[in-house]
């Protein structure tokens, strides 16, 4: 992960996702410019948005939300995933629904992970299972 950008490579459909959570679209554009040297066009966005850029045959998705609310992230992901998969000839329908669901599930999990949090071992409650005889 770069300074303020979470980067997830998705190999099945050759797509790369960058996620930034920051208060404003203007700040998002500044972060993208500084961290990955991409100039983004200005849009009137208040809560979130997405861009898709082709870089050497790989779709690069740039996703921004003003906060980490799961409903806002899912909303922007659906736009981005829908655009990306339609571009690859997979419109949303009965035959492609699972691909859309897979991507949303995978990316939501990755975007909501706290990279700074160390994995904690589960502590035992001190209770041990005892076999029960009938």
PDB file of C-alpha atoms in Angstrom, residues 33-99:
ATOM      1  CA  UNK A  33      -1.321  12.847  -8.389  1.00  0.00           C
ATOM      2  CA  UNK A  34       1.299  12.649  -5.621  1.00  0.00           C
ATOM      3  CA  UNK A  35       1.306   8.881  -5.013  1.00  0.00           C
ATOM      4  CA  UNK A  36       0.837   7.359  -8.484  1.00  0.00           C
ATOM      5  CA  UNK A  37       1.478  10.368 -10.711  1.00  0.00           C
ATOM      6  CA  UNK A  38      -1.908  10.417 -12.444  1.00  0.00           C
ATOM      7  CA  UNK A  39      -3.772  13.618 -13.252  1.00  0.00           C
ATOM      8  CA  UNK A  40      -7.513  13.112 -12.838  1.00  0.00           C
ATOM      9  CA  UNK A  41     -10.216  15.296 -14.323  1.00  0.00           C
ATOM     10  CA  UNK A  42     -12.314  17.322 -11.939  1.00  0.00           C
ATOM     11  CA  UNK A  43     -15.816  16.009 -11.333  1.00  0.00           C
ATOM     12  CA  UNK A  44     -18.606  17.236  -9.102  1.00  0.00           C
ATOM     13  CA  UNK A  45     -18.593  14.437  -6.531  1.00  0.00           C
ATOM     14  CA  UNK A  46     -19.675  14.753  -2.921  1.00  0.00           C
ATOM     15  CA  UNK A  47     -19.479  11.301  -1.321  1.00  0.00           C
ATOM     16  CA  UNK A  48     -17.503   9.071  -3.670  1.00  0.00           C
ATOM     17  CA  UNK A  49     -16.598   8.283  -7.227  1.00  0.00           C
ATOM     18  CA  UNK A  50     -14.503   6.166  -9.566  1.00  0.00           C
ATOM     19  CA  UNK A  51     -12.264   6.405 -12.610  1.00  0.00           C
ATOM     20  CA  UNK A  52     -11.063   3.588 -14.869  1.00  0.00           C
ATOM     21  CA  UNK A  53      -7.858   4.047 -16.830  1.00  0.00           C
ATOM     22  CA  UNK A  54      -6.242   1.564 -19.233  1.00  0.00           C
ATOM     23  CA  UNK A  55      -2.548   1.107 -18.436  1.00  0.00           C
ATOM     24  CA  UNK A  56      -0.783  -1.337 -20.776  1.00  0.00           C
ATOM     25  CA  UNK A  57      -3.917  -3.444 -21.257  1.00  0.00           C
ATOM     26  CA  UNK A  58      -4.800  -3.548 -17.559  1.00  0.00           C
ATOM     27  CA  UNK A  59      -7.876  -1.735 -16.280  1.00  0.00           C
ATOM     28  CA  UNK A  60      -6.831   0.471 -13.375  1.00  0.00           C
ATOM     29  CA  UNK A  61      -9.774   1.389 -11.145  1.00  0.00           C
ATOM     30  CA  UNK A  62      -9.394   4.437  -8.915  1.00  0.00           C
ATOM     31  CA  UNK A  63     -12.088   4.533  -6.252  1.00  0.00           C
ATOM     32  CA  UNK A  64     -12.722   7.282  -3.713  1.00  0.00           C
ATOM     33  CA  UNK A  65     -15.116   7.529  -0.775  1.00  0.00           C
ATOM     34  CA  UNK A  66     -15.393  10.282   1.808  1.00  0.00           C
ATOM     35  CA  UNK A  67     -15.592   7.730   4.636  1.00  0.00           C
ATOM     36  CA  UNK A  68     -15.326   3.973   5.134  1.00  0.00           C
ATOM     37  CA  UNK A  69     -19.033   3.259   5.392  1.00  0.00           C
ATOM     38  CA  UNK A  70     -19.580  -0.162   3.796  1.00  0.00           C
ATOM     39  CA  UNK A  71     -22.672   1.010   1.912  1.00  0.00           C
ATOM     40  CA  UNK A  72     -20.738   3.853   0.253  1.00  0.00           C
ATOM     41  CA  UNK A  73     -17.814   1.602  -0.676  1.00  0.00           C
ATOM     42  CA  UNK A  74     -20.199  -1.039  -2.081  1.00  0.00           C
ATOM     43  CA  UNK A  75     -21.993   1.650  -4.091  1.00  0.00           C
ATOM     44  CA  UNK A  76     -18.805   2.910  -5.778  1.00  0.00           C
ATOM     45  CA  UNK A  77     -17.488  -0.630  -6.253  1.00  0.00           C
ATOM     46  CA  UNK A  78     -20.674  -1.652  -8.061  1.00  0.00           C
ATOM     47  CA  UNK A  79     -20.258   1.244 -10.505  1.00  0.00           C
ATOM     48  CA  UNK A  80     -16.601   0.411 -11.071  1.00  0.00           C
ATOM     49  CA  UNK A  81     -17.045  -3.368 -11.333  1.00  0.00           C
ATOM     50  CA  UNK A  82     -20.041  -2.994 -13.636  1.00  0.00           C
ATOM     51  CA  UNK A  83     -18.167  -0.678 -15.987  1.00  0.00           C
ATOM     52  CA  UNK A  84     -15.043  -2.871 -15.937  1.00  0.00           C
ATOM     53  CA  UNK A  85     -16.813  -6.166 -16.591  1.00  0.00           C
ATOM     54  CA  UNK A  86     -19.104  -4.711 -19.268  1.00  0.00           C
ATOM     55  CA  UNK A  87     -15.962  -3.426 -20.988  1.00  0.00           C
ATOM     56  CA  UNK A  88     -14.729  -7.025 -21.008  1.00  0.00           C
ATOM     57  CA  UNK A  89     -17.994  -8.241 -22.575  1.00  0.00           C
ATOM     58  CA  UNK A  90     -19.711  -9.392 -19.371  1.00  0.00           C
ATOM     59  CA  UNK A  91     -22.899  -7.385 -18.824  1.00  0.00           C
ATOM     60  CA  UNK A  92     -24.701  -8.124 -15.558  1.00  0.00           C
ATOM     61  CA  UNK A  93     -27.122 -10.998 -16.069  1.00  0.00           C
ATOM     62  CA  UNK A  94     -27.918 -14.515 -14.900  1.00  0.00           C
ATOM     63  CA  UNK A  95     -24.744 -15.917 -16.485  1.00  0.00           C
ATOM     64  CA  UNK A  96     -22.401 -13.283 -15.010  1.00  0.00           C
ATOM     65  CA  UNK A  97     -23.998 -12.509 -11.657  1.00  0.00           C
ATOM     66  CA  UNK A  98     -21.545 -14.707  -9.723  1.00  0.00           C
ATOM     67  CA  UNK A  99     -18.549 -12.865 -11.189  1.00  0.00           C
TER      68      UNK A  99
END
